[in-house]
Coordinates of N, CA and C in Angstrom, one line a residue:
M313 N 35.7 43.4 -33.1 CA 34.6 42.5 -32.5 C 33.5 42.5 -33.5
H314 N 32.9 41.3 -33.7 CA 31.8 41.2 -34.6 C 30.5 41.6 -34.0
N315 N 29.6 42.3 -34.7 CA 28.3 42.6 -34.2 C 27.4 41.3 -34.4
Q316 N 26.5 41.1 -33.5 CA 25.6 40.0 -33.5 C 24.2 40.4 -33.1
R317 N 23.2 40.0 -33.9 CA 21.9 40.3 -33.5 C 21.0 39.1 -33.8
K318 N 19.9 39.0 -33.1 CA 19.0 37.9 -33.2 C 17.7 38.4 -33.8
I319 N 17.1 37.6 -34.7 CA 15.8 37.9 -35.3 C 15.0 36.6 -35.2
H320 N 13.7 36.8 -35.1 CA 12.8 35.6 -35.2 C 12.4 35.4 -36.6
A321 N 12.5 34.2 -37.1 CA 12.2 33.9 -38.5 C 10.7 33.6 -38.6
H322 N 10.1 34.2 -39.6 CA 8.7 34.0 -39.8 C 8.5 33.8 -41.3
G323 N 9.0 32.7 -41.8 CA 8.8 32.3 -43.2 C 7.4 31.8 -43.5
G324 N 7.2 31.3 -44.7 CA 5.9 30.8 -45.1 C 5.5 29.6 -44.3
R325 N 4.3 29.4 -44.0 CA 3.8 28.2 -43.3 C 3.9 27.0 -44.1
N326 N 4.1 25.8 -43.5 CA 3.9 24.5 -44.1 C 3.2 23.6 -43.2
S327 N 2.9 22.4 -43.7 CA 2.0 21.5 -42.9 C 2.6 21.2 -41.5
N328 N 3.9 21.3 -41.3 CA 4.5 21.0 -40.1 C 4.6 22.2 -39.1
G329 N 4.3 23.4 -39.6 CA 4.2 24.5 -38.7 C 5.0 25.7 -39.3
H330 N 6.3 25.7 -39.5 CA 7.1 26.8 -39.9 C 8.1 26.5 -41.0
T331 N 8.6 27.5 -41.7 CA 9.8 27.4 -42.4 C 10.8 28.5 -41.9
D332 N 12.1 28.3 -42.1 CA 13.0 29.3 -41.6 C 13.2 30.4 -42.7
A333 N 14.1 31.3 -42.5 CA 14.3 32.4 -43.4 C 14.7 32.0 -44.8
Y334 N 15.2 30.8 -44.9 CA 15.7 30.3 -46.2 C 14.8 29.2 -46.8
G335 N 13.6 29.1 -46.2 CA 12.6 28.2 -46.8 C 12.8 26.8 -46.3
Q336 N 13.7 26.6 -45.2 CA 13.9 25.2 -44.7 C 12.9 24.9 -43.6
R337 N 12.4 23.7 -43.6 CA 11.4 23.4 -42.6 C 12.0 23.1 -41.2
F338 N 11.3 23.5 -40.1 CA 11.7 23.1 -38.8 C 10.4 22.9 -38.0
Q339 N 10.5 22.1 -36.9 CA 9.3 21.6 -36.2 C 8.9 22.5 -35.1
Q340 N 9.7 23.5 -34.7 CA 9.3 24.3 -33.6 C 9.9 25.7 -33.9
P341 N 9.4 26.8 -33.2 CA 9.9 28.1 -33.4 C 11.4 28.2 -33.2
Q342 N 12.1 29.0 -33.9 CA 13.5 29.2 -33.7 C 13.9 30.6 -33.7
T343 N 15.0 30.9 -33.0 CA 15.6 32.3 -33.1 C 16.8 32.1 -33.9
I344 N 17.0 33.0 -34.9 CA 18.2 32.9 -35.7 C 19.1 34.1 -35.3
S345 N 20.4 33.8 -35.0 CA 21.4 34.8 -34.7 C 22.2 35.1 -35.9
L346 N 22.3 36.4 -36.3 CA 23.2 36.8 -37.4 C 24.4 37.5 -36.8
T347 N 25.6 37.0 -37.2 CA 26.8 37.6 -36.7 C 27.4 38.5 -37.7
G348 N 28.4 39.3 -37.3 CA 29.1 40.2 -38.2 C 29.8 39.5 -39.4
T349 N 30.0 38.2 -39.2 CA 30.7 37.5 -40.3 C 29.7 36.9 -41.2
G350 N 28.4 37.1 -41.0 CA 27.4 36.5 -41.8 C 27.0 35.1 -41.5
S351 N 27.6 34.5 -40.4 CA 27.2 33.1 -40.0 C 25.8 33.2 -39.3
I352 N 25.1 32.1 -39.4 CA 23.8 32.0 -38.9 C 23.7 30.9 -37.8
T353 N 23.2 31.2 -36.6 CA 23.0 30.2 -35.5 C 21.5 30.2 -35.2
S354 N 20.9 29.0 -35.3 CA 19.5 28.9 -34.9 C 19.3 28.4 -33.5
V355 N 18.4 28.9 -32.8 CA 18.1 28.5 -31.4 C 16.7 28.0 -31.3
A356 N 16.5 26.7 -31.0 CA 15.2 26.0 -30.9 C 14.6 26.3 -29.6
A357 N 13.3 26.7 -29.6 CA 12.6 26.9 -28.4 C 12.3 25.6 -27.7
P358 N 12.0 25.5 -26.4 CA 11.8 24.3 -25.7 C 10.5 23.6 -26.2
S359 N 10.6 22.3 -26.2 CA 9.4 21.4 -26.5 C 9.4 20.3 -25.5
I360 N 8.3 20.0 -24.9 CA 8.2 19.0 -23.9 C 7.9 17.6 -24.6
T361 N 8.8 16.7 -24.4 CA 8.6 15.3 -25.0 C 8.0 14.3 -24.0
T362 N 8.2 14.5 -22.8 CA 7.5 13.6 -21.8 C 6.9 14.5 -20.7
Q363 N 5.6 14.5 -20.6 CA 4.9 15.3 -19.6 C 5.0 14.7 -18.2
P364 N 5.0 15.5 -17.1 CA 5.0 15.0 -15.8 C 3.7 14.2 -15.6
T365 N 3.8 13.1 -14.8 CA 2.6 12.3 -14.6 C 2.1 12.4 -13.1
S366 N 0.8 12.2 -13.0 CA 0.2 12.3 -11.7 C 0.7 11.2 -10.7
R367 N 0.7 11.5 -9.4 CA 1.2 10.6 -8.4 C 0.2 10.3 -7.3
T368 N 0.3 9.1 -6.7 CA -0.5 8.8 -5.6 C 0.4 8.3 -4.5
V369 N 0.3 8.9 -3.3 CA 1.1 8.5 -2.2 C 0.3 8.5 -0.9
T370 N 0.9 8.0 0.1 CA 0.3 8.0 1.5 C 0.9 9.1 2.3
A371 N 0.0 9.7 3.1 CA 0.5 10.9 3.9 C 1.8 10.6 4.6
G372 N 2.7 11.5 4.5 CA 4.0 11.3 5.1 C 5.1 10.9 4.1
Q373 N 4.6 10.3 2.9 CA 5.6 10.0 1.9 C 5.8 11.2 1.0
T374 N 6.9 11.1 0.1 CA 7.1 12.2 -0.8 C 6.7 11.8 -2.2
A375 N 6.6 12.7 -3.2 CA 6.2 12.4 -4.5 C 7.2 13.1 -5.5
T376 N 7.6 12.4 -6.5 CA 8.6 13.0 -7.5 C 7.9 13.2 -8.8
F377 N 8.0 14.4 -9.4 CA 7.5 14.7 -10.7 C 8.7 15.0 -11.6
T378 N 8.6 14.5 -12.9 CA 9.7 14.6 -13.8 C 9.2 15.0 -15.2
V379 N 10.0 15.9 -15.9 CA 9.6 16.3 -17.2 C 10.9 16.1 -18.1
A380 N 10.6 15.8 -19.4 CA 11.7 15.7 -20.4 C 11.4 16.7 -21.5
A381 N 12.4 17.5 -21.9 CA 12.2 18.5 -22.9 C 13.4 18.6 -23.8
T382 N 13.1 19.0 -25.0 CA 14.2 19.3 -26.0 C 14.2 20.8 -26.3
G383 N 15.3 21.2 -26.9 CA 15.5 22.7 -27.3 C 16.9 23.0 -27.1
T384 N 17.3 24.2 -27.6 CA 18.7 24.6 -27.5 C 19.0 24.9 -26.0
S385 N 20.2 24.4 -25.6 CA 20.6 24.6 -24.2 C 21.2 26.0 -24.1
P386 N 21.1 26.5 -22.9 CA 20.7 25.9 -21.6 C 19.1 26.0 -21.5
L387 N 18.5 24.9 -21.0 CA 17.1 25.0 -20.7 C 17.0 25.2 -19.2
T388 N 16.1 26.0 -18.8 CA 15.8 26.3 -17.4 C 14.4 25.8 -17.0
Y389 N 14.2 25.5 -15.8 CA 12.9 24.9 -15.3 C 12.4 25.6 -14.1
Q390 N 11.1 25.8 -14.0 CA 10.5 26.3 -12.8 C 9.2 25.5 -12.6
W391 N 9.2 24.8 -11.5 CA 8.0 24.0 -11.1 C 7.1 24.9 -10.3
K392 N 5.8 24.6 -10.5 CA 4.7 25.4 -9.8 C 3.7 24.4 -9.1
K393 N 3.2 24.8 -8.0 CA 2.2 24.0 -7.3 C 0.9 24.9 -7.2
S394 N -0.1 24.4 -7.9 CA -1.4 25.1 -7.9 C -1.2 26.5 -8.4
G395 N -0.3 26.7 -9.4 CA -0.1 28.0 -10.1 C 1.0 28.9 -9.4
S396 N 1.5 28.5 -8.3 CA 2.5 29.3 -7.6 C 3.9 28.7 -7.7
A397 N 4.9 29.5 -8.1 CA 6.3 29.0 -8.3 C 6.8 28.4 -6.9
I398 N 7.5 27.3 -7.0 CA 8.0 26.6 -5.8 C 9.5 27.0 -5.7
S399 N 9.9 27.6 -4.6 CA 11.2 28.1 -4.4 C 12.2 27.0 -4.5
G400 N 13.2 27.2 -5.4 CA 14.3 26.2 -5.5 C 14.0 25.0 -6.4
A401 N 12.8 24.9 -6.9 CA 12.4 23.8 -7.8 C 12.7 24.1 -9.2
T402 N 14.0 24.0 -9.6 CA 14.5 24.6 -10.9 C 15.3 23.5 -11.7
S403 N 14.9 22.2 -11.5 CA 15.6 21.2 -12.3 C 14.5 20.4 -13.1
S404 N 14.9 19.4 -13.8 CA 13.9 18.7 -14.6 C 13.1 17.8 -13.8
S405 N 13.4 17.6 -12.6 CA 12.5 16.8 -11.7 C 12.3 17.6 -10.4
Y406 N 11.2 17.3 -9.7 CA 10.9 17.9 -8.4 C 10.4 16.9 -7.5
T407 N 10.9 16.9 -6.2 CA 10.4 16.0 -5.2 C 9.8 16.8 -4.1
T408 N 8.6 16.5 -3.7 CA 7.9 17.3 -2.7 C 8.5 17.0 -1.3
P409 N 8.2 17.8 -0.3 CA 8.5 17.4 1.1 C 7.5 16.3 1.5
A410 N 7.7 15.8 2.7 CA 6.7 14.8 3.2 C 5.3 15.4 3.1
T411 N 4.4 14.6 2.4 CA 3.1 15.1 2.1 C 2.2 15.0 3.4
T412 N 1.1 15.9 3.3 CA 0.1 15.9 4.3 C -1.3 15.8 3.6
S413 N -2.3 15.6 4.3 CA -3.7 15.5 3.7 C -4.0 16.8 3.0
S414 N -3.4 17.9 3.4 CA -3.7 19.2 2.7 C -3.2 19.3 1.3
D415 N -2.2 18.4 0.9 CA -1.6 18.4 -0.4 C -2.5 17.6 -1.4
N416 N -3.5 16.9 -0.9 CA -4.3 16.1 -1.8 C -5.0 16.9 -2.8
G417 N -4.9 16.5 -4.1 CA -5.5 17.2 -5.2 C -4.7 18.4 -5.7
A418 N -3.5 18.7 -5.2 CA -2.6 19.7 -5.7 C -2.2 19.5 -7.1
Q419 N -2.1 20.5 -7.9 CA -1.7 20.4 -9.3 C -0.3 20.9 -9.5
F420 N 0.5 20.2 -10.2 CA 1.9 20.5 -10.4 C 2.2 20.7 -11.9
T421 N 2.8 21.8 -12.3 CA 3.2 22.1 -13.6 C 4.7 22.6 -13.6
V422 N 5.3 22.6 -14.8 CA 6.7 23.1 -14.9 C 6.8 24.0 -16.2
V423 N 7.5 25.1 -16.0 CA 7.7 25.9 -17.2 C 9.2 25.7 -17.6
V424 N 9.4 25.3 -18.9 CA 10.7 25.1 -19.4 C 11.0 26.2 -20.4
S425 N 12.2 26.8 -20.2 CA 12.5 28.1 -20.9 C 14.0 28.0 -21.5
N426 N 14.2 28.8 -22.5 CA 15.5 29.1 -23.0 C 15.4 30.5 -23.7
S427 N 16.5 30.9 -24.4 CA 16.5 32.2 -25.0 C 15.5 32.4 -26.1
A428 N 15.0 31.3 -26.6 CA 14.0 31.4 -27.7 C 12.6 31.4 -27.3
G429 N 12.3 31.1 -26.0 CA 10.9 31.0 -25.6 C 10.7 30.1 -24.4
S430 N 9.5 29.7 -24.1 CA 9.2 28.9 -23.0 C 7.9 28.1 -23.3
V431 N 7.8 27.0 -22.6 CA 6.6 26.1 -22.7 C 6.2 25.6 -21.3
T432 N 4.9 25.5 -21.1 CA 4.4 25.0 -19.8 C 3.8 23.6 -20.0
S433 N 4.2 22.7 -19.1 CA 3.7 21.3 -19.1 C 2.2 21.2 -18.8
S434 N 1.7 20.0 -19.1 CA 0.4 19.7 -18.6 C 0.4 19.6 -17.1
A435 N -0.7 19.7 -16.5 CA -0.8 19.6 -15.0 C -0.8 18.2 -14.6
A436 N 0.0 17.9 -13.5 CA 0.0 16.5 -12.9 C -0.6 16.7 -11.5
T437 N -1.5 15.7 -11.2 CA -2.2 15.8 -9.9 C -1.6 14.9 -8.8
L438 N -1.5 15.4 -7.6 CA -1.0 14.7 -6.5 C -2.2 14.2 -5.6
T439 N -2.3 12.9 -5.5 CA -3.3 12.3 -4.6 C -2.6 11.8 -3.3
V440 N -3.1 12.3 -2.2 CA -2.5 11.9 -0.9 C -3.6 11.1 -0.1
N441 N -3.3 9.8 0.1 CA -4.2 9.0 0.9 C -3.9 9.0 2.3
A442 N -4.9 8.8 3.2 CA -4.6 8.8 4.6 C -3.6 7.7 5.0
A443 N -2.8 8.0 6.0 CA -1.8 7.1 6.5 C -2.5 5.8 7.0
A444 N -1.9 4.7 6.7 CA -2.5 3.4 7.2 C -2.4 3.3 8.7
V445 N -3.4 2.7 9.3 CA -3.5 2.5 10.8 C -3.2 1.1 11.1
A446 N -2.2 0.9 12.0 CA -1.7 -0.4 12.3 C -2.9 -1.2 13.0
P447 N -2.8 -2.6 12.9 CA -3.9 -3.4 13.5 C -3.9 -3.3 15.0
S448 N -5.2 -3.4 15.5 CA -5.4 -3.4 16.9 C -6.4 -4.5 17.2
I449 N -6.2 -5.4 18.2 CA -7.1 -6.5 18.5 C -8.1 -6.0 19.5
T450 N -9.4 -6.1 19.1 CA -10.5 -5.6 20.0 C -11.1 -6.8 20.7
T451 N -11.1 -8.0 20.2 CA -11.6 -9.2 20.9 C -10.5 -10.3 20.8
Q452 N -10.0 -10.7 21.9 CA -9.0 -11.7 21.9 C -9.6 -13.1 21.8
P453 N -8.9 -14.0 21.2 CA -9.4 -15.4 21.1 C -9.6 -16.0 22.5
A454 N -10.6 -16.9 22.7 CA -10.8 -17.4 24.0 C -10.4 -18.9 24.1
S455 N -10.1 -19.3 25.3 CA -9.7 -20.7 25.4 C -10.9 -21.6 25.3
H456 N -10.6 -22.9 24.9 CA -11.7 -23.9 24.7 C -11.4 -25.2 25.4
T457 N -12.5 -25.9 25.8 CA -12.4 -27.2 26.3 C -13.2 -28.2 25.5
V458 N -12.6 -29.2 25.0 CA -13.4 -30.2 24.2 C -13.0 -31.6 24.6
T459 N -13.8 -32.6 24.0 CA -13.5 -34.0 24.3 C -12.7 -34.5 23.1
V460 N -11.9 -35.5 23.3 CA -11.1 -36.1 22.3 C -12.0 -36.4 21.1
G461 N -11.6 -36.1 19.9 CA -12.3 -36.3 18.7 C -13.1 -35.1 18.2
Q462 N -13.4 -34.2 19.1 CA -14.1 -33.0 18.8 C -13.1 -31.9 18.2
T463 N -13.7 -30.9 17.5 CA -12.8 -29.8 17.0 C -13.0 -28.6 18.0
A464 N -12.2 -27.6 17.8 CA -12.3 -26.3 18.6 C -12.1 -25.2 17.6
T465 N -12.8 -24.1 17.8 CA -12.7 -22.9 16.9 C -12.3 -21.7 17.7
F466 N -11.3 -21.1 17.2 CA -10.7 -19.8 17.8 C -11.0 -18.7 16.9
T467 N -11.4 -17.5 17.5 CA -11.8 -16.4 16.7 C -11.1 -15.1 17.3
V468 N -10.7 -14.2 16.4 CA -10.2 -12.9 16.8 C -10.9 -11.8 16.0
V469 N -11.0 -10.6 16.7 CA -11.6 -9.5 16.0 C -10.6 -8.3 16.1
A470 N -10.3 -7.7 15.0 CA -9.2 -6.7 14.9 C -9.7 -5.5 14.0
T471 N -9.2 -4.3 14.3 CA -9.4 -3.2 13.5 C -8.1 -2.7 12.9
G472 N -8.1 -1.8 11.9 CA -6.9 -1.3 11.2 C -7.2 -1.1 9.8
T473 N -6.3 -0.4 9.1 CA -6.5 -0.2 7.7 C -6.5 -1.5 6.9
S474 N -7.5 -1.7 6.0 CA -7.5 -2.9 5.2 C -6.5 -2.8 4.1
P475 N -6.0 -4.0 3.6 CA -6.5 -5.3 4.0 C -5.7 -5.8 5.3
L476 N -6.4 -6.5 6.1 CA -5.7 -7.2 7.3 C -5.5 -8.6 6.9
T477 N -4.3 -9.1 7.3 CA -4.0 -10.5 7.1 C -3.8 -11.2 8.5
Y478 N -4.0 -12.5 8.5 CA -4.0 -13.3 9.7 C -3.1 -14.5 9.6
Q479 N -2.4 -14.9 10.6 CA -1.7 -16.1 10.7 C -1.8 -16.7 12.1
W480 N -2.5 -17.9 12.1 CA -2.6 -18.6 13.4 C -1.4 -19.4 13.7
K481 N -1.1 -19.6 15.0 CA 0.1 -20.4 15.4 C -0.3 -21.3 16.5
K482 N 0.3 -22.5 16.5 CA 0.1 -23.5 17.6 C 1.4 -23.7 18.2
N483 N 1.5 -23.4 19.5 CA 2.7 -23.5 20.3 C 3.9 -22.8 19.6
G484 N 3.6 -21.6 19.0 CA 4.6 -20.8 18.3 C 4.9 -21.1 16.9
T485 N 4.3 -22.2 16.3 CA 4.6 -22.6 15.0 C 3.4 -22.2 14.1
S486 N 3.6 -21.6 12.9 CA 2.6 -21.2 12.0 C 1.8 -22.4 11.5
I487 N 0.5 -22.3 11.5 CA -0.4 -23.4 11.0 C -0.7 -23.2 9.5
S488 N -0.3 -24.1 8.7 CA -0.5 -23.9 7.2 C -1.9 -23.7 6.9
G489 N -2.2 -22.7 6.1 CA -3.6 -22.4 5.7 C -4.5 -21.7 6.7
A490 N -4.0 -21.5 7.9 CA -4.8 -20.8 8.9 C -4.6 -19.3 8.8
T491 N -5.3 -18.7 7.9 CA -5.0 -17.3 7.5 C -6.3 -16.4 7.5
S492 N -7.2 -16.8 8.3 CA -8.5 -16.0 8.3 C -8.7 -15.6 9.8
S493 N -9.7 -14.8 10.1 CA -9.9 -14.3 11.4 C -10.4 -15.4 12.4
S494 N -10.7 -16.6 11.9 CA -11.0 -17.7 12.8 C -10.3 -18.9 12.3
Y495 N -10.1 -19.8 13.3 CA -9.4 -21.1 12.9 C -10.1 -22.2 13.7
T496 N -10.4 -23.3 12.9 CA -11.0 -24.5 13.5 C -10.0 -25.6 13.4
T497 N -9.7 -26.3 14.5 CA -8.7 -27.3 14.6 C -9.3 -28.6 13.8
S498 N -8.4 -29.5 13.5 CA -8.9 -30.8 13.1 C -9.3 -31.5 14.3
A499 N -9.9 -32.8 14.1 CA -10.3 -33.6 15.3 C -9.2 -33.7 16.3
T500 N -9.5 -33.3 17.5 CA -8.4 -33.3 18.5 C -8.1 -34.7 19.1
T501 N -6.9 -34.8 19.6 CA -6.4 -36.0 20.2 C -5.9 -35.6 21.6
S502 N -5.6 -36.5 22.4 CA -5.1 -36.2 23.8 C -3.8 -35.5 23.7
S503 N -3.0 -35.6 22.6 CA -1.7 -34.9 22.5 C -1.9 -33.4 22.3
D504 N -3.2 -33.0 22.0 CA -3.5 -31.5 21.8 C -3.8 -30.8 23.1
N505 N -3.9 -31.6 24.2 CA -4.3 -31.1 25.5 C -3.2 -30.1 25.9
G506 N -3.6 -28.9 26.3 CA -2.7 -27.9 26.8 C -2.0 -27.0 25.7
A507 N -2.3 -27.3 24.4 CA -1.7 -26.5 23.3 C -2.1 -25.1 23.4
Q508 N -1.2 -24.2 23.0 CA -1.4 -22.7 23.1 C -1.6 -22.2 21.6
F509 N -2.6 -21.4 21.4 CA -2.9 -20.8 20.1 C -2.8 -19.3 20.2
T510 N -2.1 -18.7 19.2 CA -2.1 -17.3 19.0 C -2.4 -17.0 17.5
V511 N -2.6 -15.7 17.3 CA -2.8 -15.2 15.9 C -2.1 -13.9 15.7
V512 N -1.4 -13.7 14.6 CA -0.7 -12.5 14.2 C -1.5 -11.8 13.2
V513 N -2.0 -10.5 13.5 CA -2.8 -9.7 12.6 C -1.8 -8.6 12.0
S514 N -1.8 -8.5 10.7 CA -0.9 -7.6 10.0 C -1.6 -6.8 8.9
N515 N -0.9 -5.6 8.7 CA -1.2 -4.8 7.5 C 0.0 -4.0 7.1
S516 N -0.1 -3.1 6.2 CA 1.0 -2.3 5.7 C 1.7 -1.5 6.7
A517 N 0.9 -1.2 7.8 CA 1.5 -0.3 8.9 C 2.1 -1.1 10.0
G518 N 1.9 -2.4 10.1 CA 2.5 -3.1 11.2 C 1.8 -4.4 11.5
S519 N 2.0 -5.0 12.7 CA 1.4 -6.2 13.1 C 1.2 -6.2 14.6
V520 N 0.3 -7.1 15.0 CA 0.1 -7.3 16.4 C -0.2 -8.8 16.7
T521 N 0.2 -9.3 17.8 CA 0.0 -10.7 18.2 C -1.0 -10.8 19.3
S522 N -1.9 -11.7 19.2 CA -3.0 -11.9 20.2 C -2.4 -12.5 21.5
N523 N -3.2 -12.5 22.5 CA -2.9 -13.3 23.7 C -2.9 -14.7 23.4
A524 N -2.2 -15.5 24.1 CA -2.3 -17.0 23.9 C -3.6 -17.5 24.5
T525 N -4.2 -18.5 23.8 CA -5.4 -19.1 24.3 C -5.1 -20.6 24.4
T526 N -5.7 -21.3 25.4 CA -5.3 -22.7 25.7 C -6.4 -23.6 25.2
L527 N -6.0 -24.8 24.7 CA -7.0 -25.8 24.3 C -6.8 -27.0 25.3
T528 N -8.0 -27.3 26.0 CA -8.0 -28.4 26.9 C -8.8 -29.5 26.2
V529 N -8.2 -30.7 26.2 CA -8.8 -31.9 25.6 C -9.0 -32.9 26.7
N530 N -10.2 -33.2 27.0 CA -10.6 -34.3 27.9 C -10.7 -35.6 27.3
S531 N -10.4 -36.7 28.0 CA -10.6 -38.0 27.5 C -12.1 -38.3 27.4
A532 N -12.4 -39.2 26.4 CA -13.8 -39.6 26.3 C -14.3 -40.4 27.5
S533 N -15.5 -40.1 28.0 CA -16.0 -40.8 29.2 C -16.4 -42.2 28.8
A534 N -16.0 -43.3 29.6 CA -16.3 -44.6 29.3 C -17.8 -44.9 29.7
G535 N -18.5 -45.5 28.9 CA -19.9 -45.8 29.2 C -20.1 -46.8 30.3
L536 N -20.9 -46.6 31.3 CA -21.1 -47.6 32.4 C -22.4 -48.2 32.2
G537 N -22.5 -49.6 31.9 CA -23.7 -50.3 31.8 C -23.9 -51.1 33.1
V538 N -25.0 -50.9 33.8 CA -25.3 -51.6 35.1 C -26.4 -52.6 34.8
S539 N -26.1 -53.8 35.1 CA -27.1 -54.9 35.0 C -27.4 -55.4 36.4
P540 N -28.4 -55.0 37.0 CA -28.6 -55.5 38.4 C -28.7 -57.0 38.5
A541 N -28.0 -57.5 39.5 CA -28.1 -59.0 39.7 C -29.4 -59.4 40.3
S542 N -29.8 -60.5 40.1 CA -31.1 -61.1 40.7 C -30.7 -61.6 42.1
L543 N -31.2 -61.0 43.1 CA -30.8 -61.4 44.5 C -32.0 -62.2 45.1
T544 N -31.7 -63.4 45.6 CA -32.7 -64.2 46.3 C -32.3 -64.4 47.7
F545 N -33.2 -64.0 48.5 CA -33.0 -64.2 50.0 C -33.8 -65.3 50.5
G546 N -33.3 -66.3 51.3 CA -34.1 -67.3 51.9 C -34.7 -66.8 53.2
S547 N -35.6 -67.6 53.7 CA -36.3 -67.2 55.0 C -35.2 -67.2 56.1
Q548 N -35.3 -66.1 56.8 CA -34.4 -66.0 57.9 C -35.2 -65.6 59.1
T549 N -34.7 -66.2 60.3 CA -35.3 -65.9 61.5 C -34.4 -65.1 62.4
V550 N -34.9 -64.0 62.8 CA -34.0 -63.1 63.5 C -34.5 -63.1 65.0
G551 N -33.6 -63.3 65.9 CA -34.0 -63.3 67.3 C -34.1 -64.8 67.8
T552 N -34.7 -65.0 68.9 CA -34.8 -66.3 69.5 C -36.3 -66.7 69.7
A553 N -36.5 -67.9 69.6 CA -37.9 -68.4 69.8 C -37.9 -69.3 71.1
S554 N -38.9 -69.1 71.9 CA -39.0 -69.9 73.1 C -40.3 -70.8 73.0
A555 N -40.1 -72.0 73.3 CA -41.3 -73.0 73.4 C -41.8 -73.0 74.8
H556 N -43.0 -72.8 74.9 CA -43.6 -72.9 76.3 C -44.7 -74.0 76.2
N557 N -44.6 -74.9 77.2 CA -45.6 -75.9 77.4 C -46.7 -75.4 78.3
T558 N -47.8 -75.5 77.8 CA -48.9 -75.1 78.6 C -49.6 -76.3 79.2

């Protein structure tokens, strides 16, 4: 059986960092194995080529961090959260459990190792935003009564995580362009009488539909012009008259 031993080569420096025992340049530290047969095997220490990047998620979501490294295999990995090793996080990528607000600002690093050495990545920051709150209507749109030719304006007030979006509907059909918190009809006609209006308020967490509101359209009142007639009454005698001779 051949004897084998490993030595660390420390040749003369060059502009790229190191030379090996035979004056050959290499970019990173190496371990050189000498076997009983005189053969030489070099082991390159790990070098990180792609650092893990920071992540932003919403509370309840997970975040995945990834590193890419070169060096003589096998490479081993150990991820750390705020300096403490994470149990079982020993691959080139790490996915967190569902996040909470307490994870906001946590720093994640990974140590990549092999028989020739180890290297620690740059820190990646986890930002955890508060979970979105679904919309809730605080003021329902109110019914309106107008006269033919007039317009009607419906308004809704809602809370929830921004941005909120709005879609007004007439008798269940979406109204093109009616996408704000209020909606003004075009000039009404008698055919609009009894129409039902609702609005759907949405955000990333869900949506809510308002109560239906009714539009009442009355006919225009006809103008009444009164021109009093000229009435002439003749002399009239009411009762009886008696002639008495004296």
